[in-house]
JSON list of C-alpha atoms in Angstrom, two decimals:
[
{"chain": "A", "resi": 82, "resn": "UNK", "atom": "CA", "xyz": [6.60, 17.19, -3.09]},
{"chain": "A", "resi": 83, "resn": "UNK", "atom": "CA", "xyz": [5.80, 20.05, -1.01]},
{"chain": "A", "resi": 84, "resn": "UNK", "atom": "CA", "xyz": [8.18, 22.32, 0.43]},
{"chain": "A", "resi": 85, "resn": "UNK", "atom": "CA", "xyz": [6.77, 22.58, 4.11]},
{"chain": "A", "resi": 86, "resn": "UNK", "atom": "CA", "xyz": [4.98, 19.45, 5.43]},
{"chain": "A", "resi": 87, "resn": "UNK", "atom": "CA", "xyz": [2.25, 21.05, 6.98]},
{"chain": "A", "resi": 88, "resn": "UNK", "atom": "CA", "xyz": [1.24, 22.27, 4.02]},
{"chain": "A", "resi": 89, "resn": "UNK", "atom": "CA", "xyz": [0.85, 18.99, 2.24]},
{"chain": "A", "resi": 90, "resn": "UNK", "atom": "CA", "xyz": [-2.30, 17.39, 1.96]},
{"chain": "A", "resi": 91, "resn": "UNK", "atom": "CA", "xyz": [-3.81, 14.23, -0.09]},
{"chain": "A", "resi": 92, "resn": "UNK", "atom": "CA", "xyz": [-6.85, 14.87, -2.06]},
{"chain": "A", "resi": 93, "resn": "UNK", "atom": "CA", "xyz": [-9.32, 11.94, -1.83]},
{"chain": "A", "resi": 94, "resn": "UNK", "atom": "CA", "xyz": [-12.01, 11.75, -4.46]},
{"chain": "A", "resi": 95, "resn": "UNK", "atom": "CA", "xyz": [-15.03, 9.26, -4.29]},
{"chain": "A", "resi": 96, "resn": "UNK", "atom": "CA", "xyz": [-16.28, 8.35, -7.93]},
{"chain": "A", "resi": 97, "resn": "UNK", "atom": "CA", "xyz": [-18.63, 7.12, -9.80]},
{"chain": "A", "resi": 98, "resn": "UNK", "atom": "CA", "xyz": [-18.31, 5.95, -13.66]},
{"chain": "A", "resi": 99, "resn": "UNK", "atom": "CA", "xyz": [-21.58, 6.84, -15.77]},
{"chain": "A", "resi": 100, "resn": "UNK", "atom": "CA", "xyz": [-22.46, 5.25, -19.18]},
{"chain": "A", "resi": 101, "resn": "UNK", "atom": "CA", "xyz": [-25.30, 6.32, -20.89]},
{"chain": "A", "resi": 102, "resn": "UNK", "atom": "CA", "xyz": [-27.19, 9.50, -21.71]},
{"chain": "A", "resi": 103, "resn": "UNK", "atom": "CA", "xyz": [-26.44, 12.27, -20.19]},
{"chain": "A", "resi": 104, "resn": "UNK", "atom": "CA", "xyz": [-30.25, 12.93, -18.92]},
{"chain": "A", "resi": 105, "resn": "UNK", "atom": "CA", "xyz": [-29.60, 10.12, -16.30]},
{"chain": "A", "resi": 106, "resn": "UNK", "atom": "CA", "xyz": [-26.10, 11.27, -15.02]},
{"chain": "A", "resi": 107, "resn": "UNK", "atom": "CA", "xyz": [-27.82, 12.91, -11.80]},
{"chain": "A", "resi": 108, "resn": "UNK", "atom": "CA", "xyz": [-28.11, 8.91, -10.77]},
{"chain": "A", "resi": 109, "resn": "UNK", "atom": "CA", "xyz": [-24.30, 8.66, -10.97]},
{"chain": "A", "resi": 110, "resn": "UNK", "atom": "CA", "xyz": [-23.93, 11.65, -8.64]},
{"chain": "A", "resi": 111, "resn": "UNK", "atom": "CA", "xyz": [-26.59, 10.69, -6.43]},
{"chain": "A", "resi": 112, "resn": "UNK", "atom": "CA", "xyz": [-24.81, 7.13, -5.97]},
{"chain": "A", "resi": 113, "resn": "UNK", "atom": "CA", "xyz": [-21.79, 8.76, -5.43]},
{"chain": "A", "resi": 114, "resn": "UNK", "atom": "CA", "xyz": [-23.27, 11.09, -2.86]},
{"chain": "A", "resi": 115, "resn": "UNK", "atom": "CA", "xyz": [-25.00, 8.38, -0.87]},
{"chain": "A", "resi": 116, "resn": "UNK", "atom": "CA", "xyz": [-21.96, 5.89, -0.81]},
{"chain": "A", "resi": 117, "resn": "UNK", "atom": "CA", "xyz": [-20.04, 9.14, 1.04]},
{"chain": "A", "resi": 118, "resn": "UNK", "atom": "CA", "xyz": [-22.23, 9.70, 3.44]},
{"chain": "A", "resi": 119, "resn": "UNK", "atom": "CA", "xyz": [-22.80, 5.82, 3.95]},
{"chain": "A", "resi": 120, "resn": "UNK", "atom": "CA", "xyz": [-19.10, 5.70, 4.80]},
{"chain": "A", "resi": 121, "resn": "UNK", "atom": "CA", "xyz": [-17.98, 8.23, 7.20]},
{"chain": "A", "resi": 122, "resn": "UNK", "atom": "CA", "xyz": [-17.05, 11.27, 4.20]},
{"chain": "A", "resi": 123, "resn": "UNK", "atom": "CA", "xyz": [-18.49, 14.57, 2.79]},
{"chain": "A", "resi": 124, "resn": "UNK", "atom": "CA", "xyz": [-17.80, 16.42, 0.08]},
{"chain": "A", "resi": 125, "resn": "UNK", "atom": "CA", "xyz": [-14.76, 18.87, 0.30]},
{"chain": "A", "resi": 126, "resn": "UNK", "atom": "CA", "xyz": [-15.32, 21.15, -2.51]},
{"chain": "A", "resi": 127, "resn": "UNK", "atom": "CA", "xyz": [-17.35, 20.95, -5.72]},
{"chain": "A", "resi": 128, "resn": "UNK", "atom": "CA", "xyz": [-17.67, 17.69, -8.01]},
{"chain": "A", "resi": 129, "resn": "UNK", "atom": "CA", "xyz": [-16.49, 17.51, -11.45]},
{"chain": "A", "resi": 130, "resn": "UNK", "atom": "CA", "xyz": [-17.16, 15.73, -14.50]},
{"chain": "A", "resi": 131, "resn": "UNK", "atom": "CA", "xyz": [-14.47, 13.80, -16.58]},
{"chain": "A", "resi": 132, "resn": "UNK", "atom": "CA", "xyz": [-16.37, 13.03, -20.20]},
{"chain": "A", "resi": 133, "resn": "UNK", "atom": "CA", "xyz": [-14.74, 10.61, -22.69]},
{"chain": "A", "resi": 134, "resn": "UNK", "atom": "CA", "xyz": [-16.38, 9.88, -26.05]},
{"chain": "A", "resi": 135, "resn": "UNK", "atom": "CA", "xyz": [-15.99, 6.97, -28.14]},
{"chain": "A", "resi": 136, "resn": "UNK", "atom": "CA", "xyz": [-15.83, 8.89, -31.16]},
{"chain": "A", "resi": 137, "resn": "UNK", "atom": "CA", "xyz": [-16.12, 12.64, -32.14]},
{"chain": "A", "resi": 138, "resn": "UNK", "atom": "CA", "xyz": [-17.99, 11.85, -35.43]},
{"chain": "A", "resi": 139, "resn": "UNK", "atom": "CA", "xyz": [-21.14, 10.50, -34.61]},
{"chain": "A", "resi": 140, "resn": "UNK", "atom": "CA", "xyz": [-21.34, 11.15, -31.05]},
{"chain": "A", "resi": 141, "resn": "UNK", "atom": "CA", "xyz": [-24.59, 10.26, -29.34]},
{"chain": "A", "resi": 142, "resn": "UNK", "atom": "CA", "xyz": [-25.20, 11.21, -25.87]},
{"chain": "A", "resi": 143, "resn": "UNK", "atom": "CA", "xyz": [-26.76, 7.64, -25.74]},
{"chain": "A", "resi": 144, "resn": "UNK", "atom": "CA", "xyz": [-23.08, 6.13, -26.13]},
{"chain": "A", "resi": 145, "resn": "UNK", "atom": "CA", "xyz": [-21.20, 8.60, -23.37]},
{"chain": "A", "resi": 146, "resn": "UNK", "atom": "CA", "xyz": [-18.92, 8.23, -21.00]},
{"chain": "A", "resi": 147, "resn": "UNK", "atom": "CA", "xyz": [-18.51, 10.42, -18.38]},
{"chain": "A", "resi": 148, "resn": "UNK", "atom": "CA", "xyz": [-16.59, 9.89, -14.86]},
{"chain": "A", "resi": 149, "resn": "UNK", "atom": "CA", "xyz": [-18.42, 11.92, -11.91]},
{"chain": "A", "resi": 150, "resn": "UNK", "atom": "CA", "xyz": [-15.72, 13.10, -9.14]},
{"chain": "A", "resi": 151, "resn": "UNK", "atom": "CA", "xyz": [-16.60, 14.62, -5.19]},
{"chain": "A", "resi": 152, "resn": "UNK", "atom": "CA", "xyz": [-13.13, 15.75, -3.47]},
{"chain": "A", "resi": 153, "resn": "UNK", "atom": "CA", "xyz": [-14.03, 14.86, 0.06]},
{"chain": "A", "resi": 154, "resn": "UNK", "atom": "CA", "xyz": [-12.63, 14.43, 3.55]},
{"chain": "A", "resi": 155, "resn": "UNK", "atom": "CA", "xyz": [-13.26, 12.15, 6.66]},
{"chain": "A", "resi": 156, "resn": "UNK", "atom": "CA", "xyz": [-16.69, 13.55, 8.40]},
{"chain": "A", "resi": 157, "resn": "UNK", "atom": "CA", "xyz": [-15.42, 14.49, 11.98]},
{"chain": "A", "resi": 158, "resn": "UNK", "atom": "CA", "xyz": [-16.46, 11.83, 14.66]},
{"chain": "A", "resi": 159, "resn": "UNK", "atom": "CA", "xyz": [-16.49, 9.09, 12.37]},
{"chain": "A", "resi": 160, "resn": "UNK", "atom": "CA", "xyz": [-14.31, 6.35, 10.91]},
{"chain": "A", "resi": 161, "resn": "UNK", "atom": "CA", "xyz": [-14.43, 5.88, 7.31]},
{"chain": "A", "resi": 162, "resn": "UNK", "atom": "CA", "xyz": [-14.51, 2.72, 5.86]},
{"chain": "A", "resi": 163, "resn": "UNK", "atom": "CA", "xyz": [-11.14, 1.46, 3.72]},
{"chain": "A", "resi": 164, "resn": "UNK", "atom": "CA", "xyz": [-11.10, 2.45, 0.02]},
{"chain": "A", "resi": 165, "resn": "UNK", "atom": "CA", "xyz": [-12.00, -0.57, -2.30]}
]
């Protein structure tokens, strides 16, 4: 909890969960991207990457995981659509 309220603030992320190699993860950002600006958001600050492997022997990039994140905010002017 915060100590002054005016200072609080909720961060909203839109995501996007990528399987695959890691040559195709620009798709998984570009979805992400699109469904923001398709519902009344832009991004807030940089995106980040959350990568989870199945297994650290025999990792392939073919068999990664990886969970594409864009901090954003509501686009002024518009009203964004309800979170699903």
């Amino acid at each position: 909890m915060c100590g002054k309220p005016h200072l609080c603030c909720t961060v909203i992320r839109a995501w996007c969960g990528h399987s695959g190699s890691f040559s195709r993860l620009g798709l998984a950002h570009a979805a992400v991207l699109d469904w923001i600006r398709e519902n009344g958001y832009e991004p807030d600050a940089p995106p980040f990457e959350l990568y989870a492997t199945p297994s650290p022997s025999g990792f392939h990039s073919s068999h990664a995981v990886t969970t594409v994140f864009y901090p954003v905010r509501i686009k002024y002017g518009s009203a964004p659509m309800q979170a699903y």
